[in-house]
CSV table of C-alpha atoms and ligand atoms in Angstrom, one decimal:
chain,number,residue,atom,x,y,z
A,975,UNK,CA,19.9,41.6,-19.3
A,976,UNK,CA,16.3,40.1,-19.6
A,977,UNK,CA,14.2,38.8,-16.6
A,978,UNK,CA,14.3,35.2,-16.1
A,979,UNK,CA,11.8,32.5,-17.0
A,980,UNK,CA,10.3,31.8,-13.5
A,981,UNK,CA,8.5,28.5,-12.7
A,982,UNK,CA,6.2,28.3,-9.7
A,983,UNK,CA,5.8,24.7,-8.3
A,984,UNK,CA,8.9,22.6,-7.8
A,985,UNK,CA,7.6,19.2,-8.6
A,986,UNK,CA,7.6,17.0,-11.6
A,987,UNK,CA,6.3,19.3,-14.1
A,988,UNK,CA,8.4,22.2,-12.8
A,989,UNK,CA,11.7,20.3,-13.0
A,990,UNK,CA,10.9,18.8,-16.3
A,991,UNK,CA,10.2,22.3,-18.0
A,992,UNK,CA,13.8,23.8,-16.5
A,993,UNK,CA,15.5,20.8,-17.7
A,994,UNK,CA,14.1,20.9,-21.0
A,995,UNK,CA,14.9,24.6,-21.3
A,996,UNK,CA,18.4,23.9,-20.5
A,997,UNK,CA,18.5,21.1,-23.0
A,998,UNK,CA,17.2,23.3,-25.6
A,999,UNK,CA,20.3,25.7,-24.8
A,1000,UNK,CA,18.2,28.6,-23.4
A,1001,UNK,CA,20.9,30.7,-21.9
A,1002,UNK,CA,19.1,33.1,-19.6
A,1003,UNK,CA,18.3,32.8,-16.0
A,1004,UNK,CA,15.7,30.1,-14.8
A,1005,UNK,CA,14.1,30.6,-11.3
A,1006,UNK,CA,12.3,27.3,-9.9
A,1007,UNK,CA,10.4,28.0,-6.9
A,1008,UNK,CA,8.6,25.6,-4.7
A,1009,UNK,CA,6.8,25.8,-1.2
A,1010,UNK,CA,7.9,22.4,0.3
A,1011,UNK,CA,11.2,22.2,1.9
A,1012,UNK,CA,12.2,19.4,-0.7
A,1013,UNK,CA,13.8,19.6,-3.8
A,1014,UNK,CA,11.7,18.1,-6.7
A,1015,UNK,CA,10.8,14.6,-5.8
A,1016,UNK,CA,8.7,11.6,-7.5
A,1017,UNK,CA,5.3,11.0,-5.5
A,1018,UNK,CA,4.4,8.0,-6.4
A,1019,UNK,CA,6.7,5.8,-4.2
A,1020,UNK,CA,4.9,7.7,-1.2
A,1021,UNK,CA,2.2,5.3,-1.3
A,1022,UNK,CA,4.3,2.4,-2.3
A,1023,UNK,CA,8.1,1.6,-1.9
A,1024,UNK,CA,8.9,4.6,0.4
A,1025,UNK,CA,5.9,4.0,2.7
A,1026,UNK,CA,7.1,0.4,3.1
A,1027,UNK,CA,10.5,1.4,4.0
A,1028,UNK,CA,11.9,-0.1,1.2
A,1029,UNK,CA,13.2,3.1,-0.6
A,1030,UNK,CA,15.5,5.7,0.8
A,1031,UNK,CA,14.5,9.4,0.7
A,1032,UNK,CA,17.3,10.5,-1.7
A,1033,UNK,CA,15.9,8.0,-4.3
A,1034,UNK,CA,12.9,10.1,-4.3
A,1035,UNK,CA,14.6,12.9,-5.6
A,1036,UNK,CA,14.3,13.7,-9.4
A,1037,UNK,CA,17.9,15.1,-9.5
A,1038,UNK,CA,21.0,14.8,-7.9
A,1039,UNK,CA,22.1,17.7,-5.4
A,1040,UNK,CA,24.5,18.9,-7.8
A,1041,UNK,CA,22.2,19.3,-10.7
A,1042,UNK,CA,20.9,22.8,-10.0
A,1043,UNK,CA,24.3,24.2,-9.7
A,1044,UNK,CA,25.7,22.4,-12.8
A,1045,UNK,CA,22.6,23.5,-14.9
A,1046,UNK,CA,22.0,27.1,-13.6
A,1047,UNK,CA,18.7,26.4,-12.3
A,1048,UNK,CA,18.2,28.7,-9.2
A,1049,UNK,CA,15.9,26.4,-6.9
A,1050,UNK,CA,14.4,28.3,-4.2
A,1051,UNK,CA,12.7,26.0,-1.9
A,1052,UNK,CA,10.3,26.7,1.3
A,1053,UNK,CA,9.0,29.8,-0.5
A,1054,UNK,CA,5.4,30.4,-1.4
A,1055,UNK,CA,4.0,32.6,-4.0
A,1056,UNK,CA,1.3,34.7,-2.9
A,1057,UNK,CA,0.3,36.6,-5.7
A,1058,UNK,CA,1.3,37.0,-9.4
A,1059,UNK,CA,0.8,40.1,-11.4
A,1060,UNK,CA,0.1,39.4,-15.3
A,1061,UNK,CA,0.5,43.1,-16.4
A,1062,UNK,CA,3.1,43.8,-14.1
A,1063,UNK,CA,5.1,40.6,-15.1
A,1064,UNK,CA,5.8,40.3,-11.3
A,1065,UNK,CA,5.0,38.0,-8.7
A,1066,UNK,CA,4.9,38.5,-4.7
A,1067,UNK,CA,6.2,35.8,-2.2
A,1068,UNK,CA,4.2,35.4,1.1
A,1069,UNK,CA,7.2,37.3,3.0
A,1070,UNK,CA,6.4,40.4,0.8
A,1071,UNK,CA,9.6,39.9,-1.7
A,1072,UNK,CA,8.8,40.2,-5.2
A,1073,UNK,CA,10.2,38.8,-8.3
A,1074,UNK,CA,9.9,39.8,-12.1
A,1075,UNK,CA,9.6,37.2,-15.2
A,1076,UNK,CA,9.9,37.5,-18.5
A,1077,UNK,CA,7.8,34.3,-19.1
A,1078,UNK,CA,6.0,32.5,-16.1
A,1079,UNK,CA,5.2,28.7,-15.9
A,1080,UNK,CA,2.6,27.6,-13.2
A,1081,UNK,CA,3.2,23.9,-12.1
A,1082,UNK,CA,1.2,24.1,-8.7
A,1083,UNK,CA,0.1,20.6,-8.7
A,1084,UNK,CA,-2.8,19.5,-6.8
A,1085,UNK,CA,-3.7,19.3,-2.9
A,1086,UNK,CA,-5.5,16.3,-1.3
A,1087,UNK,CA,-9.4,16.9,-1.2
A,1088,UNK,CA,-10.5,17.4,2.4
A,1089,UNK,CA,-13.9,16.3,3.7
A,1090,UNK,CA,-15.8,18.6,6.0
A,1091,UNK,CA,-16.0,15.8,8.6
A,1092,UNK,CA,-16.6,16.1,12.5
A,1093,UNK,CA,-13.4,14.7,13.8
A,1094,UNK,CA,-11.5,15.4,10.6
A,1095,UNK,CA,-9.0,17.5,12.7
A,1096,UNK,CA,-8.4,14.9,15.3
A,1097,UNK,CA,-4.9,13.4,15.9
A,1098,UNK,CA,-4.3,10.3,13.9
A,1099,UNK,CA,-6.4,11.3,10.8
A,1100,UNK,CA,-4.0,12.0,7.7
A,1101,UNK,CA,-4.1,12.8,4.1
A,1102,UNK,CA,-1.1,11.7,2.0
A,1103,UNK,CA,0.4,14.1,-0.9
A,1104,UNK,CA,3.7,14.7,0.2
A,1105,UNK,CA,7.0,13.4,1.7
A,1106,UNK,CA,6.2,15.1,5.1
A,1107,UNK,CA,2.9,13.5,5.0
A,1108,UNK,CA,4.4,9.9,4.6
A,1109,UNK,CA,6.9,10.5,7.2
A,1110,UNK,CA,4.0,11.5,9.7
A,1111,UNK,CA,1.8,8.4,8.6
A,1112,UNK,CA,4.9,6.0,8.8
A,1113,UNK,CA,5.5,7.0,12.3
A,1114,UNK,CA,1.9,6.6,13.3
A,1115,UNK,CA,1.5,3.5,11.7
A,1116,UNK,CA,3.9,2.0,13.9
A,1117,UNK,CA,1.8,2.2,16.8
A,1118,UNK,CA,-1.5,1.6,15.1
A,1119,UNK,CA,-3.3,-1.5,15.5
A,1120,UNK,CA,-6.3,-1.0,13.0
A,1121,UNK,CA,-6.7,1.7,10.0
A,1122,UNK,CA,-9.7,3.1,8.4
A,1123,UNK,CA,-9.2,4.3,5.0
A,1124,UNK,CA,-11.8,6.8,3.4
A,1125,UNK,CA,-11.8,6.5,-0.3
A,1126,UNK,CA,-11.2,3.4,-2.6
A,1127,UNK,CA,-9.2,5.1,-5.2
A,1128,UNK,CA,-5.6,4.4,-6.1
A,1129,UNK,CA,-4.0,6.2,-3.3
A,1130,UNK,CA,-6.4,4.5,-0.6
A,1131,UNK,CA,-6.2,1.2,-2.2
A,1132,UNK,CA,-2.0,1.1,-2.5
A,1133,UNK,CA,-2.2,2.4,1.3
A,1134,UNK,CA,-4.6,-0.5,2.2
A,1135,UNK,CA,-2.1,-3.3,0.6
A,1136,UNK,CA,1.2,-1.6,2.2
A,1137,UNK,CA,-1.0,-1.6,5.6
A,1138,UNK,CA,-1.6,-5.2,5.3
A,1139,UNK,CA,1.8,-6.1,4.5
A,1140,UNK,CA,2.6,-4.7,8.2
A,1141,UNK,CA,-0.1,-7.1,9.7
A,1142,UNK,CA,-2.6,-4.1,10.6
A,1143,UNK,CA,-6.3,-4.3,10.5
A,1144,UNK,CA,-7.6,-2.4,7.3
A,1145,UNK,CA,-11.2,-1.3,6.4
A,1146,UNK,CA,-11.7,0.8,3.2
A,1147,UNK,CA,-14.7,2.7,3.2
A,1148,UNK,CA,-16.0,3.7,-0.3
A,1149,UNK,CA,-19.2,5.4,-1.1
A,1150,UNK,CA,-19.4,4.0,-4.5
A,1151,UNK,CA,-20.5,0.6,-4.8
A,1152,UNK,CA,-17.1,-0.5,-6.1
A,1153,UNK,CA,-13.6,0.4,-5.6
A,1154,UNK,CA,-11.6,2.5,-8.6
A,1155,UNK,CA,-14.8,3.1,-10.1
A,1156,UNK,CA,-14.0,6.8,-11.4
A,1157,UNK,CA,-11.2,5.1,-13.8
A,1158,UNK,CA,-11.7,1.5,-14.5
A,1159,UNK,CA,-14.5,-1.1,-15.7
A,1160,UNK,CA,-16.2,-3.6,-13.2
A,1161,UNK,CA,-14.1,-6.5,-14.1
A,1162,UNK,CA,-11.1,-4.6,-13.2
A,1163,UNK,CA,-12.6,-3.3,-9.8
A,1164,UNK,CA,-13.7,-6.9,-9.2
A,1165,UNK,CA,-10.3,-8.3,-9.6
A,1166,UNK,CA,-8.8,-5.7,-7.2
A,1167,UNK,CA,-11.5,-6.1,-4.7
A,1168,UNK,CA,-11.0,-10.1,-5.0
A,1169,UNK,CA,-7.3,-9.2,-4.1
A,1170,UNK,CA,-7.6,-7.2,-1.6
A,1171,UNK,CA,-10.3,-9.6,0.4
A,1172,UNK,CA,-7.6,-12.4,-0.1
A,1173,UNK,CA,-5.0,-10.2,1.7
A,1174,UNK,CA,-7.7,-9.6,4.6
A,1175,UNK,CA,-8.8,-6.1,3.7
A,1176,UNK,CA,-12.4,-5.3,4.7
A,1177,UNK,CA,-14.3,-3.2,2.1
A,1178,UNK,CA,-17.4,-1.2,3.0
A,1179,UNK,CA,-18.7,-0.3,-0.3
A,1180,UNK,CA,-21.6,2.0,-0.9
A,1181,UNK,CA,-21.0,3.2,2.7
A,1182,UNK,CA,-21.1,7.0,3.5
A,1183,UNK,CA,-19.2,8.3,6.7
A,1184,UNK,CA,-21.0,9.9,9.3
A,1185,UNK,CA,-17.9,11.3,11.6
A,1186,UNK,CA,-14.5,10.4,12.8
A,1187,UNK,CA,-15.0,9.8,16.5
A,1188,UNK,CA,-12.5,10.2,19.2
A,1189,UNK,CA,-11.7,12.4,22.3
A,1190,UNK,CA,-8.2,13.7,21.4
A,1191,UNK,CA,-7.2,11.2,18.9
A,1192,UNK,CA,-9.1,9.2,16.2
A,1193,UNK,CA,-10.7,5.9,17.7
A,1194,UNK,CA,-13.0,5.1,14.9
A,1195,UNK,CA,-15.2,6.0,11.9
A,1196,UNK,CA,-19.1,5.9,12.0
A,1197,UNK,CA,-20.5,5.0,8.9
A,1198,UNK,CA,-23.7,6.4,7.7
A,1199,UNK,CA,-25.4,3.0,8.5
A,1200,UNK,CA,-24.5,3.7,12.0
A,1201,UNK,CA,-21.9,1.0,12.4
A,1202,UNK,CA,-18.5,2.3,14.1
A,1203,UNK,CA,-15.4,1.0,12.4
A,1204,UNK,CA,-12.6,1.1,14.9
A,1205,UNK,CA,-9.4,2.7,13.9
A,1206,UNK,CA,-6.6,4.4,15.5
A,1207,UNK,CA,-5.4,5.6,12.1
A,1208,UNK,CA,-7.7,7.3,9.5
A,1209,UNK,CA,-6.5,8.0,6.2
A,1210,UNK,CA,-8.9,10.3,3.9
A,1211,UNK,CA,-8.1,9.5,0.6
A,1212,UNK,CA,-10.8,11.5,-1.2
A,1213,UNK,CA,-8.8,12.6,-4.5
A,1214,UNK,CA,-7.0,15.6,-5.5
A,1215,UNK,CA,-7.9,19.3,-6.0
A,1216,UNK,CA,-6.0,21.3,-8.9
A,1217,UNK,CA,-4.1,24.3,-7.1
A,1218,UNK,CA,-5.6,27.1,-9.0
A,1219,UNK,CA,-5.7,30.0,-6.6
A,1220,UNK,CA,-2.9,32.2,-7.7
A,1221,UNK,CA,-4.2,31.9,-11.4
A,1222,UNK,CA,-7.8,32.6,-10.4
A,1223,UNK,CA,-6.9,35.9,-8.4
A,1224,UNK,CA,-5.0,37.0,-11.3
A,1225,UNK,CA,-7.9,36.7,-13.4
A,1226,UNK,CA,-6.9,33.8,-15.6
A,1227,UNK,CA,-9.3,31.4,-16.9
A,1228,UNK,CA,-9.9,28.4,-14.4
A,1229,UNK,CA,-12.3,25.4,-14.8
A,1230,UNK,CA,-11.7,22.7,-12.5
A,1231,UNK,CA,-7.9,23.2,-13.7
A,1232,UNK,CA,-6.1,26.4,-15.0
A,1233,UNK,CA,-7.2,26.3,-18.6
A,1234,UNK,CA,-4.4,26.0,-21.1
A,1235,UNK,CA,-4.5,25.7,-24.9
A,1236,UNK,CA,-2.5,22.9,-26.6
A,1237,UNK,CA,0.8,24.9,-26.4
A,1238,UNK,CA,0.3,25.1,-22.4
A,1239,UNK,CA,-0.7,28.7,-22.7
A,1240,UNK,CA,-3.0,30.3,-20.3
A,1241,UNK,CA,-5.6,32.9,-20.9
A,1242,UNK,CA,-2.9,35.7,-19.8
A,1243,UNK,CA,-0.1,36.3,-22.5
A,1244,UNK,CA,3.5,35.1,-21.1
A,1245,UNK,CA,2.0,32.9,-18.7
A,1246,UNK,CA,1.9,29.3,-19.1
A,1247,UNK,CA,0.8,26.2,-17.0
A,1248,UNK,CA,1.7,22.5,-16.8
A,1249,UNK,CA,0.9,19.3,-15.0
A,1250,UNK,CA,-1.9,18.3,-12.7
A,1251,UNK,CA,-3.0,21.9,-12.2
A,1252,UNK,CA,-4.2,22.1,-15.7
A,1253,UNK,CA,-7.1,21.3,-18.0
A,1254,UNK,CA,-6.2,21.1,-21.5
A,1255,UNK,CA,-7.9,20.4,-25.1
A,1256,UNK,CA,-7.4,16.8,-26.1
A,1257,UNK,CA,-7.9,16.1,-29.9
A,1258,UNK,CA,-7.7,12.5,-29.4
A,1259,UNK,CA,-10.9,12.5,-26.9
A,1260,UNK,CA,-12.5,15.5,-28.4
A,1261,UNK,CA,-13.1,17.5,-24.9
A,1262,UNK,CA,-10.8,19.3,-22.3
A,1263,UNK,CA,-9.3,17.1,-19.9
A,1264,UNK,CA,-7.3,17.1,-16.5
A,1265,UNK,CA,-4.8,14.4,-15.6
A,1266,UNK,CA,-3.2,13.5,-12.7
A,1267,UNK,CA,-0.3,11.4,-13.6
A,1268,UNK,CA,3.5,11.4,-14.2
A,1269,UNK,CA,3.2,11.1,-17.7
A,1270,UNK,CA,1.2,13.9,-18.1
A,1271,UNK,CA,3.3,16.3,-15.6
A,1272,UNK,CA,6.3,15.3,-17.4
A,1273,UNK,CA,5.4,15.6,-20.9
A,1274,UNK,CA,3.1,18.8,-20.4
A,1275,UNK,CA,6.2,20.2,-18.4
A,1276,UNK,CA,8.4,19.7,-21.5
A,1277,UNK,CA,5.7,21.0,-24.0
A,1278,UNK,CA,5.4,24.2,-21.9
A,1279,UNK,CA,9.2,24.8,-21.9
A,1280,UNK,CA,9.3,24.2,-25.8
A,1281,UNK,CA,6.2,26.7,-26.2
A,1282,UNK,CA,7.9,29.1,-24.0
A,1283,UNK,CA,10.8,29.3,-26.4
A,1284,UNK,CA,8.5,29.9,-29.2
A,1285,UNK,CA,8.6,26.4,-30.7
A,1286,UNK,CA,5.4,25.1,-32.4
A,1287,UNK,CA,3.9,22.9,-30.2
A,1288,UNK,CA,0.8,20.5,-29.8
A,1289,UNK,CA,0.4,18.8,-26.7
A,1290,UNK,CA,-2.0,15.7,-27.0
A,1291,UNK,CA,-0.8,12.6,-25.5
A,1292,UNK,CA,-1.7,9.2,-25.0
A,1293,UNK,CA,-2.2,9.4,-21.5
A,1294,UNK,CA,-0.7,6.5,-19.2
A,1295,UNK,CA,-0.9,5.8,-15.6
A,1296,UNK,CA,0.2,2.8,-13.6
A,1297,UNK,CA,-0.7,1.4,-9.9
A,1298,UNK,CA,1.2,-1.3,-7.7
A,1299,UNK,CA,-1.1,-3.1,-5.2
A,1300,UNK,CA,1.1,-6.0,-3.1
A,1301,UNK,CA,2.5,-7.9,-6.3
A,1302,UNK,CA,0.0,-6.5,-8.9
A,1303,UNK,CA,1.0,-3.9,-11.4
A,1304,UNK,CA,-1.9,-2.4,-13.1
A,1305,UNK,CA,-1.1,-0.2,-16.0
A,1306,UNK,CA,-3.5,2.1,-17.9
A,1307,UNK,CA,-3.2,3.3,-21.5
A,1308,UNK,CA,-5.8,5.6,-22.9
A,1309,UNK,CA,-8.7,7.1,-21.2
A,1310,UNK,CA,-12.0,4.7,-20.9
A,1311,UNK,CA,-14.9,7.2,-20.5
A,1312,UNK,CA,-17.4,6.8,-22.7
A,1313,UNK,CA,-16.7,3.4,-23.8
A,1314,UNK,CA,-19.6,1.0,-24.8
A,1315,UNK,CA,-18.0,-2.5,-24.6
A,1316,UNK,CA,-14.8,-4.4,-23.3
A,1317,UNK,CA,-13.0,-7.3,-24.6
A,1318,UNK,CA,-10.9,-9.3,-22.3
A,1319,UNK,CA,-7.4,-10.7,-23.1
A,1320,UNK,CA,-6.1,-13.4,-20.8
A,1321,UNK,CA,-7.2,-15.0,-17.8
A,1322,UNK,CA,-7.8,-13.1,-14.6
A,1323,UNK,CA,-7.6,-16.0,-12.6
A,1324,UNK,CA,-4.1,-16.4,-13.6
A,1325,UNK,CA,-3.3,-12.8,-12.5
A,1326,UNK,CA,-2.3,-11.5,-15.9
A,1327,UNK,CA,-4.7,-10.3,-18.4
A,1328,UNK,CA,-5.9,-7.1,-20.4
A,1329,UNK,CA,-9.1,-5.3,-20.6
A,1330,UNK,CA,-9.7,-3.4,-24.0
A,1331,UNK,CA,-12.2,-0.5,-24.0
A,1332,UNK,CA,-14.0,0.4,-27.3
A,1333,UNK,CA,-16.4,2.9,-28.4
A,1334,UNK,CA,-17.7,1.1,-31.5
A,1335,UNK,CA,-14.7,-0.1,-33.4
A,1336,UNK,CA,-12.4,2.6,-31.7
A,1337,UNK,CA,-10.2,1.6,-29.2
A,1338,UNK,CA,-10.1,4.2,-26.4
A,1339,UNK,CA,-8.0,2.5,-23.5
A,1340,UNK,CA,-6.4,-0.4,-22.3
A,1341,UNK,CA,-5.9,-1.7,-18.8
A,1342,UNK,CA,-3.3,-4.2,-18.4
A,1343,UNK,CA,-2.7,-6.4,-15.1
A,1344,UNK,CA,0.8,-7.8,-14.8
A,1345,UNK,CA,1.0,-7.6,-18.7
A,1346,UNK,CA,3.6,-4.8,-19.5
A,1347,UNK,CA,3.8,-6.0,-23.2
A,1348,UNK,CA,0.0,-5.3,-23.6
A,1349,UNK,CA,0.6,-2.1,-22.2
A,1350,UNK,CA,3.3,-0.9,-24.3
A,1351,UNK,CA,1.4,-2.2,-27.3
A,1352,UNK,CA,-1.7,-0.5,-26.2
A,1353,UNK,CA,0.0,2.9,-26.1
A,1354,UNK,CA,1.5,2.3,-29.7
A,1355,UNK,CA,-2.0,1.2,-30.9
A,1356,UNK,CA,-3.8,3.9,-29.7
A,1357,UNK,CA,-1.3,6.7,-30.9
A,1358,UNK,CA,-1.1,5.0,-34.4
A,1359,UNK,CA,-4.9,5.0,-34.4
A,1360,UNK,CA,-5.2,8.5,-34.0
A,1361,UNK,CA,-2.5,9.4,-36.4
A,1362,UNK,CA,-4.5,7.4,-38.9
A,1363,UNK,CA,-7.8,9.2,-38.0
A,1364,UNK,CA,-6.1,12.6,-38.2
A,1365,UNK,CA,-4.6,11.7,-41.7
B,1595,FAD,P1,3.5,18.4,-8.0
B,1595,FAD,O1,4.3,17.2,-8.2
B,1595,FAD,O2,2.1,18.2,-6.9
B,1595,FAD,O3,4.1,19.6,-7.7
B,1595,FAD,C1,3.4,20.8,-7.7
B,1595,FAD,C2,4.5,21.7,-6.3
B,1595,FAD,O4,3.9,22.9,-6.3
B,1595,FAD,C3,4.2,21.2,-5.0
B,1595,FAD,O5,5.6,20.8,-4.6
B,1595,FAD,C4,3.6,22.5,-4.5
B,1595,FAD,O6,4.0,22.6,-3.1
B,1595,FAD,C5,4.2,23.4,-5.2
B,1595,FAD,N1,3.3,24.7,-5.0
B,1595,FAD,C6,1.9,24.7,-5.1
B,1595,FAD,N2,1.5,26.0,-5.1
B,1595,FAD,C7,2.5,27.0,-4.5
B,1595,FAD,C8,2.9,28.3,-4.6
B,1595,FAD,N3,1.9,29.2,-4.5
B,1595,FAD,N4,4.2,28.8,-4.4
B,1595,FAD,C9,5.1,27.9,-4.3
B,1595,FAD,N5,5.1,26.4,-4.8
B,1595,FAD,C10,3.8,25.9,-4.8
B,1595,FAD,N6,1.0,9.2,-10.7
B,1595,FAD,C11,1.2,8.2,-11.6
B,1595,FAD,O7,1.3,8.3,-13.0
B,1595,FAD,N7,1.4,6.8,-11.1
B,1595,FAD,C12,1.4,6.7,-9.6
B,1595,FAD,O8,1.6,5.5,-9.4
B,1595,FAD,C13,1.1,7.8,-8.9
B,1595,FAD,N8,1.3,7.5,-7.6
B,1595,FAD,C14,0.9,8.6,-6.9
B,1595,FAD,C15,0.9,8.4,-5.3
B,1595,FAD,C16,0.9,9.6,-4.3
B,1595,FAD,C17,0.8,9.4,-2.9
B,1595,FAD,C18,0.6,10.9,-5.2
B,1595,FAD,C19,0.2,12.0,-4.0
B,1595,FAD,C20,0.4,11.0,-6.4
B,1595,FAD,C21,1.0,9.9,-7.3
B,1595,FAD,N9,0.7,10.1,-8.8
B,1595,FAD,C22,1.0,9.1,-9.4
B,1595,FAD,C23,0.5,11.5,-9.2
B,1595,FAD,C24,1.6,12.1,-9.7
B,1595,FAD,O9,2.4,12.2,-8.7
B,1595,FAD,C25,1.5,13.5,-9.9
B,1595,FAD,O10,0.5,13.6,-10.9
B,1595,FAD,C26,2.7,14.6,-10.0
B,1595,FAD,O11,3.4,14.5,-9.0
B,1595,FAD,C27,2.1,15.8,-10.8
B,1595,FAD,O12,3.2,16.8,-10.7
B,1595,FAD,P2,3.1,18.4,-10.9
B,1595,FAD,O13,4.4,18.9,-10.9
B,1595,FAD,O14,1.9,18.6,-11.6
B,1595,FAD,O15,2.6,18.6,-9.6
């Protein structure tokens, strides 16, 4: 009997790949290996409804408990892969066990970026990536009076919204001159800054951090300006880093993420990769890109499965993403990097509008605020535009 297809990383991309293999009538064994003790689950609610206590744990799971037996997907949780051998087609777990494969898919995701800060290891300092982080933070939040968030990206700002809804003091410390700067135009940052300010969040923009202060546990954050922000809970929300060390140690090409082609193939034969851990060539945007989104994990996981089965596959999506803060939903279609002008549709003052990003006459991206119709139309418009350009 042939060796199984082995998937390392039991997250959003890994489970989508396993599911696709079965839907495509792949008959041999599938082994899905995850380091966390949880079966595959969705992460977005961890900084939103689950953190607020509005969603139960079982609703986080991407598949019902009986799915794995029924679909004959052998799920191994709590097992970390320590090394892969591309030549011998074998991997080694941290406990020394080995496993052979016919094809290997790496869906190892990202980890939260850590900052080399004095006081970063104090009790009361957290990052947020997995269920266990949210559980720990949830407990600490019950006792906390004031919270400092280092980083004004999506996770930081969603966390700020939840903490304010619990009535705690919140300061967001952001080194850039505006929040969400990495992905949106000033108009969108400005809308969300006003929104958070109106809910009582203090924004410290253009501010560095000297250190986290405290004896045994966090008591505050000292800013580069010397100001002390009191906080008994500190969230470091400084972005995410692709988990690439297995690939790197095996001599597979890595450049920020694991480098794959449009068929999700790495530089090693029979080894594929998908999801947050990859960078891939986008014809649409004319460069290699890496995405951290449910859309990418799911769609690239599916593409990798088809590619492993030998189907002709070109993965070149219209990226999309969302973020929920208070009662506002931001939905992003496309990538705005490189835009030279924007066009506002609707009225920010009314809380419902869209911002369209162009390079010349080419529509690159649309950010829709409480406007799902504009978002759905933008996804179609960007896809059709590219189809027309390619024709
Ligand atoms: P993951 O889901 O991270 O899965 C990777 C898995 O691989 C992990 O379980 C990891 O433990 C495991 N692993 C790594 N190395 C090994 C090893 N050596 N051995 C065994 N297992 C290993 N996206 C959106 O589109 N919208 C949102 O609103 C949104 N909100 C988010 C909120 C939070 C708090 C977070 C953390 C993420 C959010 N995202 C959001 C991003 C989205 O969840 C990710 O893009 C998606 O989960 C990526 O899926 P993945 O399968 O690539 O990686």
